[in-house]
CSV table of C-alpha atoms in Angstrom, one decimal:
chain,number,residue,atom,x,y,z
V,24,UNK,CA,20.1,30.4,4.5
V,25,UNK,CA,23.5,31.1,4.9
V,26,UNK,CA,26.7,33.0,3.5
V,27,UNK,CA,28.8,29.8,4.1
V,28,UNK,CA,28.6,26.4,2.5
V,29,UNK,CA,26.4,23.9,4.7
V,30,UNK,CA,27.9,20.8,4.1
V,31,UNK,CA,24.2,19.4,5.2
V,32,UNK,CA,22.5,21.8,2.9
V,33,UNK,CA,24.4,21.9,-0.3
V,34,UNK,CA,22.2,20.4,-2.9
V,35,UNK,CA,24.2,18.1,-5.2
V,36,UNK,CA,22.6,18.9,-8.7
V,37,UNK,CA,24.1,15.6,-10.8
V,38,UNK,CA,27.5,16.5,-12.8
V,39,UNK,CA,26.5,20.7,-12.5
V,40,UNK,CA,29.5,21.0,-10.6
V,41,UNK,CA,32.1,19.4,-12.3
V,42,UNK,CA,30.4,20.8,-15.8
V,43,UNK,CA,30.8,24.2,-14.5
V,44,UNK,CA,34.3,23.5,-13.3
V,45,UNK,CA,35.4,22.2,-16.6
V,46,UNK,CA,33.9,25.4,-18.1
V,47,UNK,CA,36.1,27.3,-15.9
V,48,UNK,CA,39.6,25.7,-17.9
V,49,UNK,CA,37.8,27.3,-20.9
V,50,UNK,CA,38.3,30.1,-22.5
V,51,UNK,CA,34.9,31.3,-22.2
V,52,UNK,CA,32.2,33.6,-20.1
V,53,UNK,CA,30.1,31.5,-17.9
V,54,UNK,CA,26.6,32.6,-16.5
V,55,UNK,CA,24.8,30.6,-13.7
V,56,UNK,CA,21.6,31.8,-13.4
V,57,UNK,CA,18.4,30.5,-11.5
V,58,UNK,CA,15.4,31.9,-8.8
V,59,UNK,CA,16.9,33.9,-5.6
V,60,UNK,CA,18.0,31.3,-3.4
V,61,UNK,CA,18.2,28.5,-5.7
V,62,UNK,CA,21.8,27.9,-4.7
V,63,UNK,CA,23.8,30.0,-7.4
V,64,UNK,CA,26.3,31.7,-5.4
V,65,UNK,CA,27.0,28.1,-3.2
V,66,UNK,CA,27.5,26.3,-6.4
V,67,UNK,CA,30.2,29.5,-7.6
V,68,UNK,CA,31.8,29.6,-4.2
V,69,UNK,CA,32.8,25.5,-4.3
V,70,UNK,CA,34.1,25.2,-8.1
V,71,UNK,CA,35.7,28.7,-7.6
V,72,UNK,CA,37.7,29.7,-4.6
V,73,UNK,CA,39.9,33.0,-4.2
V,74,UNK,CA,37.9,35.2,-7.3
V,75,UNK,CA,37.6,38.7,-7.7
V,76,UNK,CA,34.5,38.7,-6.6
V,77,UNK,CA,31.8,41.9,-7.4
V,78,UNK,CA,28.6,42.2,-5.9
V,79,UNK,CA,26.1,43.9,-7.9
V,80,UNK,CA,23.4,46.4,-6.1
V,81,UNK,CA,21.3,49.0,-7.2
V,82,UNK,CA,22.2,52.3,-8.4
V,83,UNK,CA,25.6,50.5,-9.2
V,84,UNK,CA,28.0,51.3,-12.7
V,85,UNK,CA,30.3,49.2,-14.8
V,86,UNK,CA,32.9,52.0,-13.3
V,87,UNK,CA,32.0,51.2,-10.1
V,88,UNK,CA,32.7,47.1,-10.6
V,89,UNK,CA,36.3,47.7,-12.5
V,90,UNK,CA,36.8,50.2,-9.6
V,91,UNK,CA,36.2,47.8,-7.0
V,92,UNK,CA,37.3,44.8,-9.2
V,93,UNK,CA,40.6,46.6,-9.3
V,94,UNK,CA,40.7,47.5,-5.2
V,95,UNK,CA,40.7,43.9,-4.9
V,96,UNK,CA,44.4,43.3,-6.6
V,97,UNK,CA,46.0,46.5,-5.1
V,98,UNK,CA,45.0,49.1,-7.9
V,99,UNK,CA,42.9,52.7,-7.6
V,100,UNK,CA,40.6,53.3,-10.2
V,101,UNK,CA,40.3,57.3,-9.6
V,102,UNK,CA,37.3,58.6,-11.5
V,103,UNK,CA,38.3,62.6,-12.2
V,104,UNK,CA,35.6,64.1,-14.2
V,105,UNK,CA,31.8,63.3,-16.3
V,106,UNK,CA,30.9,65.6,-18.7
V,107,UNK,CA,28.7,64.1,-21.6
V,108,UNK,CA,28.9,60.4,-20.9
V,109,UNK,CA,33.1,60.3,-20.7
V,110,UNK,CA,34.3,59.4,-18.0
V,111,UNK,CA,37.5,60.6,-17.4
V,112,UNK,CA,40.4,59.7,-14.4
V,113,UNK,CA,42.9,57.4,-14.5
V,114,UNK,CA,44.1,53.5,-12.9
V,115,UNK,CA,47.2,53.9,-10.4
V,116,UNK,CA,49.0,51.6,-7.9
V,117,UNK,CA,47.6,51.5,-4.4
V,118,UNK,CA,49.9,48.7,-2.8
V,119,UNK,CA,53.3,47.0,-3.6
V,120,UNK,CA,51.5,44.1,-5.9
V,121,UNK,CA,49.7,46.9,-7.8
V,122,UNK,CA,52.4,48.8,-8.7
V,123,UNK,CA,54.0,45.3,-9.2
V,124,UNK,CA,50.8,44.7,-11.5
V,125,UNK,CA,51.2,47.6,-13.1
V,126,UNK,CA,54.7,47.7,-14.5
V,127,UNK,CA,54.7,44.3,-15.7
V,128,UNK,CA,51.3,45.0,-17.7
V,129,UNK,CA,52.5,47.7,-19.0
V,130,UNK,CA,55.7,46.2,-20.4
V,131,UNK,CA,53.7,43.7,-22.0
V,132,UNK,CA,51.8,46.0,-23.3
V,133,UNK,CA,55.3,47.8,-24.7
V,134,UNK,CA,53.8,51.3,-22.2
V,135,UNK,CA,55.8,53.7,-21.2
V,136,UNK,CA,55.6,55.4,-17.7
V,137,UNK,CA,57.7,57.0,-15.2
V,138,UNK,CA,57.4,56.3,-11.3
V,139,UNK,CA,57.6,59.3,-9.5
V,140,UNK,CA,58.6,57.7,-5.9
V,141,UNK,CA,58.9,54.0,-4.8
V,142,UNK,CA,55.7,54.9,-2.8
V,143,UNK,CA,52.9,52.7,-3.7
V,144,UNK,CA,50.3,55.4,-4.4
V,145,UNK,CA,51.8,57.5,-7.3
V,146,UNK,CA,53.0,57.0,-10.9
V,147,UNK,CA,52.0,54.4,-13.1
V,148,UNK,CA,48.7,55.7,-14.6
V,149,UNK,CA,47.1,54.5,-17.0
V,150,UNK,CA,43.6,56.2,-18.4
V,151,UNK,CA,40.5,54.2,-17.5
V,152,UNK,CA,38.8,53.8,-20.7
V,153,UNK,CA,41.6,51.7,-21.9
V,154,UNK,CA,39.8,48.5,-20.9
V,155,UNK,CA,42.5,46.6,-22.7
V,156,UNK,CA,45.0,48.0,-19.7
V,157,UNK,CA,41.9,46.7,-17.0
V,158,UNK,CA,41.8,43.3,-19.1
V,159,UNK,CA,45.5,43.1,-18.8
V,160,UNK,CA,45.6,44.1,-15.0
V,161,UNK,CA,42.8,41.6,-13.7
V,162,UNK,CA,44.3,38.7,-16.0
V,163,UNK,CA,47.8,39.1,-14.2
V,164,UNK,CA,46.2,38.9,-11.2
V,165,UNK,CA,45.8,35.5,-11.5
V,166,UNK,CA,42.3,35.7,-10.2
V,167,UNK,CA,38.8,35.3,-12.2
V,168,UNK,CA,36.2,38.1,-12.1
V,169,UNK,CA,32.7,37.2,-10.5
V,170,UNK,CA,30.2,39.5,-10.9
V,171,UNK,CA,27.5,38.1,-8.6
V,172,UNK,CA,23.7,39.2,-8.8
V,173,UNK,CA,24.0,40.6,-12.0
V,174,UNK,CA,20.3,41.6,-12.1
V,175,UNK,CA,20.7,44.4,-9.8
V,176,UNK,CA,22.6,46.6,-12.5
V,177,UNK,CA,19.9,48.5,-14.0
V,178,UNK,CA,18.9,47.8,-17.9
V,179,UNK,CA,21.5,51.1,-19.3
V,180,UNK,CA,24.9,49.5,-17.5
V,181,UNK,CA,23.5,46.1,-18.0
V,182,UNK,CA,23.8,46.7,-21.7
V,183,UNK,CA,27.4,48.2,-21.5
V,184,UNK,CA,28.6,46.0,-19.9
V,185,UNK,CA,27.6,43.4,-22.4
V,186,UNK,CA,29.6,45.4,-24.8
V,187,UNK,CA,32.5,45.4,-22.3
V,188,UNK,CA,32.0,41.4,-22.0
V,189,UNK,CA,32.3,40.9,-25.9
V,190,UNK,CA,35.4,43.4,-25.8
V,191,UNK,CA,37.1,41.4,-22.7
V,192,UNK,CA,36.4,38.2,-24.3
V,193,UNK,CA,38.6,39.3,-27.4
V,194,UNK,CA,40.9,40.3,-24.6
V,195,UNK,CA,41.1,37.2,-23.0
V,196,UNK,CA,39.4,38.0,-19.9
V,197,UNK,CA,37.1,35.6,-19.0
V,198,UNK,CA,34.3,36.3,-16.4
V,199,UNK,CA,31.6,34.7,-14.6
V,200,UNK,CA,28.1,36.2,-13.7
V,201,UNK,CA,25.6,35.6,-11.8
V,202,UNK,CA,22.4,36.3,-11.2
């Protein structure tokens, strides 16, 4: 068991690969799914390099993946306040390419904001229940979300983020799980 691809161990499974490859072109969700060890996360990792890649574990939120999700392409997440399921805070620019990532998402988006200092860690915020804004953010990125061992999420944020997958789907966002 490794981390890495073993060339030696890799088990070719017929045309899987290139099936799931020509899924990625697609504008679609894909889900590989299979027994613990079965090879899921090898088969993801060699049709799909460089992803924004999320690894589920328990006690984890949806929150907690965009927040992480958007760590990975230079934006903070900052969660301010829960009071009676909302969730309040707002999404900012942590480096350069995030504020980069920012301001051009929100002038496709036709947003106004102001920048307060050409520091990378102020100004540009955005509130994070506007998952159209995340959508937006992640899709300029270039990148593909992976959200890997999906079956660690408990049942309640397993559920919304099913809602959030129909939602980003409309959105164009298109993301793989697995698990």
């Amino acid at each position: 068991v490794s981390t890495d691809i073993l060339k030696d161990s890799y088990v070719d499974r017929g045309d899987l690969d290139s099936k799931i490859a020509s899924h990625l072109q697609r504008d679609n969700h894909i889900a590989i799914r299979g027994a613990s060890k079965s090879g899921k996360s090898w088969l993801r990792q060699r049709i799909l390099t460089n992803p924004i890649k999320i690894q589920c574990r328990l006690e984890k939120t949806v929150t907690d993946i965009y927040r992480e999700a958007l760590g990975q392409i230079g934006v903070k997440l900052e969660t301010s306040a829960t009071r009676s399921n909302t969730l309040e805070g707002t999404v900012e620019a942590e480096t350069e390419f995030g504020v980069s990532l920012i301001g051009r998402v929100k002038a496709k988006l036709g947003m106004r904001g102001e920048r307060a200092s050409e520091t990378t860690t102020e100004s540009l915020r955005q509130n994070i229940n506007d998952l159209d804004f995340i959508c937006e953010l992640l899709k300029e990125s270039g990148r593909r979300l992976v959200i890997e061992d999906f079956h660690y999420l408990d049942q309640r944020e397993r559920k919304k983020f099913a809602f959030d997958l129909k939602t980003m789907w409309d959105l164009g966002l298109y993301v793989v799980v697995v698990g």
